[in-house]
mmCIF file with all atom_site columns, C-alpha atoms and ligand atoms in Angstrom:
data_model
loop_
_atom_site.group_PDB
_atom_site.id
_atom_site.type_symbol
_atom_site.label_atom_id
_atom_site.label_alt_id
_atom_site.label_comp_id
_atom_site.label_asym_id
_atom_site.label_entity_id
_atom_site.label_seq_id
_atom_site.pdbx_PDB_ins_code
_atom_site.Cartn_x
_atom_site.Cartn_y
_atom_site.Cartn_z
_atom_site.occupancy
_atom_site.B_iso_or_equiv
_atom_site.pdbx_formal_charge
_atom_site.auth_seq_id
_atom_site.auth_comp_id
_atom_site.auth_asym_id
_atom_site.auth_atom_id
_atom_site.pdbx_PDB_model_num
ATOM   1   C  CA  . UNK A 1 1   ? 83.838  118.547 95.274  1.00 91.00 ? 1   UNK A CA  1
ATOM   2   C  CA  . UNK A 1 2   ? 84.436  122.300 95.198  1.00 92.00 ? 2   UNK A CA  1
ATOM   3   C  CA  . UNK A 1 3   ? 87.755  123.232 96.867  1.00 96.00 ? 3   UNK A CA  1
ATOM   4   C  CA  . UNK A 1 4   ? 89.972  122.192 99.880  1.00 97.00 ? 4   UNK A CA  1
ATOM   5   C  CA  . UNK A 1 5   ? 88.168  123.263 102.900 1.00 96.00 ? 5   UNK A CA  1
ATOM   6   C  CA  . UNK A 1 6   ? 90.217  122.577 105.606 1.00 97.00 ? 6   UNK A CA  1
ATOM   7   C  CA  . UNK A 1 7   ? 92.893  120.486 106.620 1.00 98.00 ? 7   UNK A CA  1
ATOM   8   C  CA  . UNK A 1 8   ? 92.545  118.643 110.101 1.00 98.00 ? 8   UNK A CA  1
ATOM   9   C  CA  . UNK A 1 9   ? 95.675  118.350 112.447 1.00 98.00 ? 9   UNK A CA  1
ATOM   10  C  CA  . UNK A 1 10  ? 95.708  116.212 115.489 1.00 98.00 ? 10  UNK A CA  1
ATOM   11  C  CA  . UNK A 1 11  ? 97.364  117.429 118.236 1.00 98.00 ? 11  UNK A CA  1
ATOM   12  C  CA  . UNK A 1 12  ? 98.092  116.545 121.880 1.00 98.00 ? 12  UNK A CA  1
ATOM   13  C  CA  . UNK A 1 13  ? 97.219  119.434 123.896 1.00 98.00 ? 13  UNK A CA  1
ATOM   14  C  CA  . UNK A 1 14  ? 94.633  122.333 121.704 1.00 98.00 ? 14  UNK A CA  1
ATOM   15  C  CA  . UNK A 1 15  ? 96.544  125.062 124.164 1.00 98.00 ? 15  UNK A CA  1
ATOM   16  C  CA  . UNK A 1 16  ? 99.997  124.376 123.602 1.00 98.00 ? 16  UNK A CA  1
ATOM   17  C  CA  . UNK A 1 17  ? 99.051  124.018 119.880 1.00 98.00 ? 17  UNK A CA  1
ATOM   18  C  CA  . UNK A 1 18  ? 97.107  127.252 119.625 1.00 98.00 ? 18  UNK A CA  1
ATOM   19  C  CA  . UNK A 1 19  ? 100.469 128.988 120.205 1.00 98.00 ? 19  UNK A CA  1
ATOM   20  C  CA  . UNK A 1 20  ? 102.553 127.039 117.974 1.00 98.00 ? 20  UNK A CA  1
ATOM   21  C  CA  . UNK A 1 21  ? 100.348 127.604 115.128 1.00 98.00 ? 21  UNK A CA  1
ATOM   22  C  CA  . UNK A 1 22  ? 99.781  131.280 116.014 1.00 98.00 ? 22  UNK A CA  1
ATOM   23  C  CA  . UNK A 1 23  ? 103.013 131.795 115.964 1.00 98.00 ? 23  UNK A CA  1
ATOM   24  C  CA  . UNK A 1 24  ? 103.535 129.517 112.691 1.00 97.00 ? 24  UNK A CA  1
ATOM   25  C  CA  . UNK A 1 25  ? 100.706 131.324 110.891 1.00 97.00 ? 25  UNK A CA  1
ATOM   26  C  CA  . UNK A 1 26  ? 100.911 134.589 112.060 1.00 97.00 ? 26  UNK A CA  1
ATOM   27  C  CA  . UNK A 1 27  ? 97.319  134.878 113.098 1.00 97.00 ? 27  UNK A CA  1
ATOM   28  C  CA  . UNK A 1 28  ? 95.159  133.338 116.233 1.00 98.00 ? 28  UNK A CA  1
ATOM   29  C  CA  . UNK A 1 29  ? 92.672  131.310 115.885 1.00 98.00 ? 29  UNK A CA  1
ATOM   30  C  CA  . UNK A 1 30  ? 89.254  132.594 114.685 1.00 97.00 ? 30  UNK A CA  1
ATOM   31  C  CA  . UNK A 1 31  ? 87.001  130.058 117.218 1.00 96.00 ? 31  UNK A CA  1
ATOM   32  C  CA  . UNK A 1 32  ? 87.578  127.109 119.587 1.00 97.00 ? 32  UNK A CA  1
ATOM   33  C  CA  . UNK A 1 33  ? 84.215  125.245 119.397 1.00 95.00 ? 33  UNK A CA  1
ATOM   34  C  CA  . UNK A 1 34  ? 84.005  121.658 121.362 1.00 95.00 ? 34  UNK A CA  1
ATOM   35  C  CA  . UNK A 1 35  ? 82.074  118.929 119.506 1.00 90.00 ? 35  UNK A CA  1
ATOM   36  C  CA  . UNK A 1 36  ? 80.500  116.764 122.594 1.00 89.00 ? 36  UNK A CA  1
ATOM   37  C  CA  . UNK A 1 37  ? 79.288  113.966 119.935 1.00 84.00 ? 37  UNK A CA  1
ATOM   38  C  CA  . UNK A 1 38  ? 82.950  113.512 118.390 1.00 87.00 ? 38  UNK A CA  1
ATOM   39  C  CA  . UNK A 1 39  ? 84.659  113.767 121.382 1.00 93.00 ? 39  UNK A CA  1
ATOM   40  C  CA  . UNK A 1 40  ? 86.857  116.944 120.541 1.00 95.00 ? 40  UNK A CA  1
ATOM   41  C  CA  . UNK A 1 41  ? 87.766  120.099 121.011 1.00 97.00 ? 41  UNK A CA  1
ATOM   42  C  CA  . UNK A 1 42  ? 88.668  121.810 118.060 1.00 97.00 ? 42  UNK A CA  1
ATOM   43  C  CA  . UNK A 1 43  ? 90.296  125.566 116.604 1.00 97.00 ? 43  UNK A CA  1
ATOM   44  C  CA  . UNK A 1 44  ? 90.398  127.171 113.815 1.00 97.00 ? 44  UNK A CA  1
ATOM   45  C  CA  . UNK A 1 45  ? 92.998  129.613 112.019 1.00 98.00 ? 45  UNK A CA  1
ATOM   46  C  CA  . UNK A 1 46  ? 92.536  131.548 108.553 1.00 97.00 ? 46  UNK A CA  1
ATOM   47  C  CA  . UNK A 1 47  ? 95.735  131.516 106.473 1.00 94.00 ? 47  UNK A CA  1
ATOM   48  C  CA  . UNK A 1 48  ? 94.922  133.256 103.825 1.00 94.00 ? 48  UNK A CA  1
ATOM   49  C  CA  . UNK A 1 49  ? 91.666  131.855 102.044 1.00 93.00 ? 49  UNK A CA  1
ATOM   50  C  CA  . UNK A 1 50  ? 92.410  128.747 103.680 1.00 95.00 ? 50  UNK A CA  1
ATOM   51  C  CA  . UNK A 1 51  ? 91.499  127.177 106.863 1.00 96.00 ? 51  UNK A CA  1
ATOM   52  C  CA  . UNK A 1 52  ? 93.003  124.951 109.290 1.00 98.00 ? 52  UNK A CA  1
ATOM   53  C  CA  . UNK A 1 53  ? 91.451  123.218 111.805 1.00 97.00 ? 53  UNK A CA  1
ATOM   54  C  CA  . UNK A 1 54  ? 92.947  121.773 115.401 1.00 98.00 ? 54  UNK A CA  1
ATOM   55  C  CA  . UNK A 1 55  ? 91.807  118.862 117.030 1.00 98.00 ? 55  UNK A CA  1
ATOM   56  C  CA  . UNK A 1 56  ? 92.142  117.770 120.411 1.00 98.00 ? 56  UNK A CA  1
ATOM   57  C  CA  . UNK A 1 57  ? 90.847  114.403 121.990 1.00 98.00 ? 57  UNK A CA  1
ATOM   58  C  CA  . UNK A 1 58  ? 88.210  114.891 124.877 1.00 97.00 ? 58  UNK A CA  1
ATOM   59  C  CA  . UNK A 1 59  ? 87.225  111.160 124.906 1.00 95.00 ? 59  UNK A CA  1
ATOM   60  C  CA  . UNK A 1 60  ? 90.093  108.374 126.012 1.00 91.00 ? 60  UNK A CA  1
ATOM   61  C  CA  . UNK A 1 61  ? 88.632  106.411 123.282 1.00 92.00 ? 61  UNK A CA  1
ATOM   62  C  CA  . UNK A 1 62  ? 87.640  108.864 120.955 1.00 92.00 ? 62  UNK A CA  1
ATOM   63  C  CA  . UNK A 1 63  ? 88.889  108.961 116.969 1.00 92.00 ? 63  UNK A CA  1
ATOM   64  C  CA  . UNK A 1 64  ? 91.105  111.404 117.732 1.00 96.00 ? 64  UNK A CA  1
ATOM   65  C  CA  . UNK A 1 65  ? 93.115  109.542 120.618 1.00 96.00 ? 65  UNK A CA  1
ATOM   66  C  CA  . UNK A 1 66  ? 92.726  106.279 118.753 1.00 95.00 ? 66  UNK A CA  1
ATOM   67  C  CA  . UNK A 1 67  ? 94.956  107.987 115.934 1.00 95.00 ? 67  UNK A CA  1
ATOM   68  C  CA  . UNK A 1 68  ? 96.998  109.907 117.874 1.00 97.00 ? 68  UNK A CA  1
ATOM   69  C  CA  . UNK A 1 69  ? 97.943  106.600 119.799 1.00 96.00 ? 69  UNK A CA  1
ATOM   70  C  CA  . UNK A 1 70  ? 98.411  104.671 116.475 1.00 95.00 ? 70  UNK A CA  1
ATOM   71  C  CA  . UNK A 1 71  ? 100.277 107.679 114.026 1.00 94.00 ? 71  UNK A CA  1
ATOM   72  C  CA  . UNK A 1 72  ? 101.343 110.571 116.397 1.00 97.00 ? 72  UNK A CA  1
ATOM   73  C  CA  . UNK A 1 73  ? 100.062 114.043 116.018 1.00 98.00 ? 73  UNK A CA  1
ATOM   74  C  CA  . UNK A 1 74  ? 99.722  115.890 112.568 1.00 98.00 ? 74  UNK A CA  1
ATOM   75  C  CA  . UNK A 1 75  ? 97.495  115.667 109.444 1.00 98.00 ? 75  UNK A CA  1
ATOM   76  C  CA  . UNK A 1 76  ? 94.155  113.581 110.525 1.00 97.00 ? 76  UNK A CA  1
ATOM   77  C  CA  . UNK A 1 77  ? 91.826  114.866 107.536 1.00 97.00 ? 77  UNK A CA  1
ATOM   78  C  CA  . UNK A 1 78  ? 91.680  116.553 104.582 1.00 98.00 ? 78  UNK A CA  1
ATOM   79  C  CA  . UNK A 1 79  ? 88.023  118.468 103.848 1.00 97.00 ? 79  UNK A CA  1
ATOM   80  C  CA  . UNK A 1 80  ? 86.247  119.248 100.764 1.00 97.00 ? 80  UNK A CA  1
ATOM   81  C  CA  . UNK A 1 81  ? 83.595  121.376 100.676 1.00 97.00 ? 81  UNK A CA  1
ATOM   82  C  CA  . UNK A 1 82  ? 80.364  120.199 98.690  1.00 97.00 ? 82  UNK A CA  1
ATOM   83  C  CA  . UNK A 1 83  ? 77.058  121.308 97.921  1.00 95.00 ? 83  UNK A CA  1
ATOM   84  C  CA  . UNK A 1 84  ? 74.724  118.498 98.377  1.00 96.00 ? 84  UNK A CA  1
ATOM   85  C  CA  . UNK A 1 85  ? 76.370  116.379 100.797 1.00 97.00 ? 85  UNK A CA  1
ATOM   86  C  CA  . UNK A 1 86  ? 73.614  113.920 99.833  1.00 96.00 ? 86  UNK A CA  1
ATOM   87  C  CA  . UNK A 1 87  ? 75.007  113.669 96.554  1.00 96.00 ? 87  UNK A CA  1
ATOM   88  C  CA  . UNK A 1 88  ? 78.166  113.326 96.988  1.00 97.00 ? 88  UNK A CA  1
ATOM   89  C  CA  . UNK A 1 89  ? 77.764  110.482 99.751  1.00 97.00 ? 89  UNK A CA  1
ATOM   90  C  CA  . UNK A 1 90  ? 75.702  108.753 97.063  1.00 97.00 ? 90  UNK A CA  1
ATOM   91  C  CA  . UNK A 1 91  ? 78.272  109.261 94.261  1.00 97.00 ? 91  UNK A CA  1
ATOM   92  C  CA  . UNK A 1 92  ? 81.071  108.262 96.121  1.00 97.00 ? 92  UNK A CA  1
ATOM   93  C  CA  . UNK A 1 93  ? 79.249  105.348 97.359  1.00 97.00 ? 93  UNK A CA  1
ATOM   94  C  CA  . UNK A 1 94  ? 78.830  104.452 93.623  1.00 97.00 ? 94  UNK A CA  1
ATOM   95  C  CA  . UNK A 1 95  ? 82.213  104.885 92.945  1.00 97.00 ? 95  UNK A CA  1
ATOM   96  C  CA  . UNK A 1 96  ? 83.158  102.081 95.370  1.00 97.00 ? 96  UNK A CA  1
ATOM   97  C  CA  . UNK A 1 97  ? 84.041  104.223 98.434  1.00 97.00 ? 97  UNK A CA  1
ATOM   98  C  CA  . UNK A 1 98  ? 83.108  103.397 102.150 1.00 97.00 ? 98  UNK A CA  1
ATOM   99  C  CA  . UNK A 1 99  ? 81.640  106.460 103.036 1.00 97.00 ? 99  UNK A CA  1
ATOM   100 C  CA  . UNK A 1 100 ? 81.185  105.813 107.381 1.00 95.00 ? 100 UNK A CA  1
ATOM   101 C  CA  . UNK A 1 101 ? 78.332  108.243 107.699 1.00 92.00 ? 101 UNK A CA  1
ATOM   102 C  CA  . UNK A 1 102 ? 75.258  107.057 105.390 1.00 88.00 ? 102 UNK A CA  1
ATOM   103 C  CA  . UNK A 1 103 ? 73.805  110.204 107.267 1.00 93.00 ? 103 UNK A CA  1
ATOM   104 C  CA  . UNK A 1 104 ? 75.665  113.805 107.605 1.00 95.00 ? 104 UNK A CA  1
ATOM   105 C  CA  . UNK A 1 105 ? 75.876  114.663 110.911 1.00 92.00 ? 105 UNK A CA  1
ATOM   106 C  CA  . UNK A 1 106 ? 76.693  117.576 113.051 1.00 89.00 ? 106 UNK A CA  1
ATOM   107 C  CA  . UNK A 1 107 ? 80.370  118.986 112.660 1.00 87.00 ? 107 UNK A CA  1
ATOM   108 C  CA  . UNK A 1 108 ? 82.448  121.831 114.061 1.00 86.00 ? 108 UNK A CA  1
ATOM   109 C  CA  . UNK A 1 109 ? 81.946  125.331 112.339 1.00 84.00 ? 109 UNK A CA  1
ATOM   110 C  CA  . UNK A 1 110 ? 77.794  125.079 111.379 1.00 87.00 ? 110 UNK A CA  1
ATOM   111 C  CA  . UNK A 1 111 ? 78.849  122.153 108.519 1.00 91.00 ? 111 UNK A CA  1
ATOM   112 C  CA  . UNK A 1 112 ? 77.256  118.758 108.003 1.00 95.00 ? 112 UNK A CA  1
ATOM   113 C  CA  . UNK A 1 113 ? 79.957  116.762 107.578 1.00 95.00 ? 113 UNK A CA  1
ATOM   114 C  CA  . UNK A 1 114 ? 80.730  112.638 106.961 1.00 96.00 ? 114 UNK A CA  1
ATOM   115 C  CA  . UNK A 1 115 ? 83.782  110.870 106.435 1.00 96.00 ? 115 UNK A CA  1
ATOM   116 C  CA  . UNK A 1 116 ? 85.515  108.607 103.686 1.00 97.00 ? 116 UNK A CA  1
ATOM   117 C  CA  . UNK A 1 117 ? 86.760  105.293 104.997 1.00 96.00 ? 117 UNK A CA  1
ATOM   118 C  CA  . UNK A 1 118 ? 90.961  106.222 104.363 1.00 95.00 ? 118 UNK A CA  1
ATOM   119 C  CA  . UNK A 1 119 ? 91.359  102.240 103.258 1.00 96.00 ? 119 UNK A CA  1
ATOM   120 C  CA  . UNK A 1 120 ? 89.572  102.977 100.015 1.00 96.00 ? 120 UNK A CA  1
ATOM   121 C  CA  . UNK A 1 121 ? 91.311  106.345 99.393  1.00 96.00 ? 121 UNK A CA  1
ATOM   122 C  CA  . UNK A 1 122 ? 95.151  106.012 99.872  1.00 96.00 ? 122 UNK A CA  1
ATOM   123 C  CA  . UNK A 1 123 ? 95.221  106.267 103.678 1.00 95.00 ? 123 UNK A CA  1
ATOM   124 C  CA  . UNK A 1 124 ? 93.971  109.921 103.687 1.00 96.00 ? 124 UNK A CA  1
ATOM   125 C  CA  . UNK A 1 125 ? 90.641  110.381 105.775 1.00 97.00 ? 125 UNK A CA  1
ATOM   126 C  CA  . UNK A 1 126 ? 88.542  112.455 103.560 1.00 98.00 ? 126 UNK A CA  1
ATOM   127 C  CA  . UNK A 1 127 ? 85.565  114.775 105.197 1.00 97.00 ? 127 UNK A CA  1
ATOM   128 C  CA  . UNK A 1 128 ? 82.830  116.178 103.014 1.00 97.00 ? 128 UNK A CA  1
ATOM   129 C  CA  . UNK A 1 129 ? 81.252  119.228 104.161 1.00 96.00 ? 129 UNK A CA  1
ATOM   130 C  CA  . UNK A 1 130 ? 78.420  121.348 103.668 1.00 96.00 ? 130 UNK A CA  1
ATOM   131 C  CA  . UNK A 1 131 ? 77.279  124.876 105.320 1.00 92.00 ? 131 UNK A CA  1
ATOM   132 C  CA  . UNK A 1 132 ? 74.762  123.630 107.600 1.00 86.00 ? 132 UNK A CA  1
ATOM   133 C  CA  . UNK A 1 133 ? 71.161  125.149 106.898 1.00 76.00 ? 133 UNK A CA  1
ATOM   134 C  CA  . UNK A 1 134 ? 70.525  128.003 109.454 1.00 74.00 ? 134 UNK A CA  1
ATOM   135 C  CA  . UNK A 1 135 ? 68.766  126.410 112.274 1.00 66.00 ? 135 UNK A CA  1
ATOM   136 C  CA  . UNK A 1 136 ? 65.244  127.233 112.404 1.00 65.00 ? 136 UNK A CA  1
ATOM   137 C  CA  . UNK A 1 137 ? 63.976  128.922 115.578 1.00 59.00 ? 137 UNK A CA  1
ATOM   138 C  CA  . UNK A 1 138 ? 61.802  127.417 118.313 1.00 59.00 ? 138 UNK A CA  1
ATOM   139 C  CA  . UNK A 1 139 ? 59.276  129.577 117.044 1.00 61.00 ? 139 UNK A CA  1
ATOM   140 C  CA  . UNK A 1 140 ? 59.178  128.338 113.599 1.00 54.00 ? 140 UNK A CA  1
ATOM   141 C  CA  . UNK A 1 141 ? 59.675  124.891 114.193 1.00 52.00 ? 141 UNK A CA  1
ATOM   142 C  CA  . UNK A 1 142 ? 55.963  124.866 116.010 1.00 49.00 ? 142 UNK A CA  1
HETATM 143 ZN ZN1 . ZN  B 2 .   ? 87.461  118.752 109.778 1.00 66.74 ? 201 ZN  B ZN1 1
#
């Protein structure tokens, strides 16, 4: 693990919350990027070198209204950045965690991404990510 990435916030309504935080942090949020497959909308804000990400449920039964129902809004994830996501899924794995993606997938913000069951790690969700690769062009990928 190489640092604190980001730390994940669920919120109610991504609007409203935009302005809190921009008002909170001083700054407005760098990107709003929807994630289809997760069933969220999310947003970004630097503070700092730091980064903090917003997440909205788009999906009645997605994992983000699931927890909102259960906890209320505020801290959902913390994320650590890594450099082999492969590695990491296989160490933790090793180390007796239940790591719920055996494969990366797709995350806000060009990162593979998979999460850490929060049963085996003190309640906190934990979110490995890597930059995602640059995507190869049509072109190339003939
Ligand atoms: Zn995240």
């Amino acid at each position: 693990m190489k640092k604190i990435e980001h730390l994940g916030i669920a919120v109610k309504n991504l609007d409203a919350s935009n302005d809190l935080f921009e008002k909170l942090l001083g700054v407005a949020p760098y990107k709003e990027e929807e994630v289809a497959s997760e069933g969220v909308k999310t947003s970004f804000f630097m503070n700092g070198p730091n980064k903090i990400e917003l997440l909205e449920s788009t999906k009645e039964d997605g994992p983000i209204a699931k927890f909102l129902e259960k906890k209320g809004e505020g801290i959902h994830h913390v994320a650590f950045e890594v450099d082999d996501i492969l590695v990491e899924i296989a160490r933790l794995k090793n180390e007796g965690f239940i790591v719920l993606n055996e494969e990366p997938k797709k995350g806000a913000d060009n990162k593979l991404v998979a999460f850490v069951h929060p049963k085996t790690s003190n309640g906190v969700l934990v979110e490995l990510c890597q930059e995602a690769p640059p995507q190869p062009s049509p072109k190339e990928r003939e």
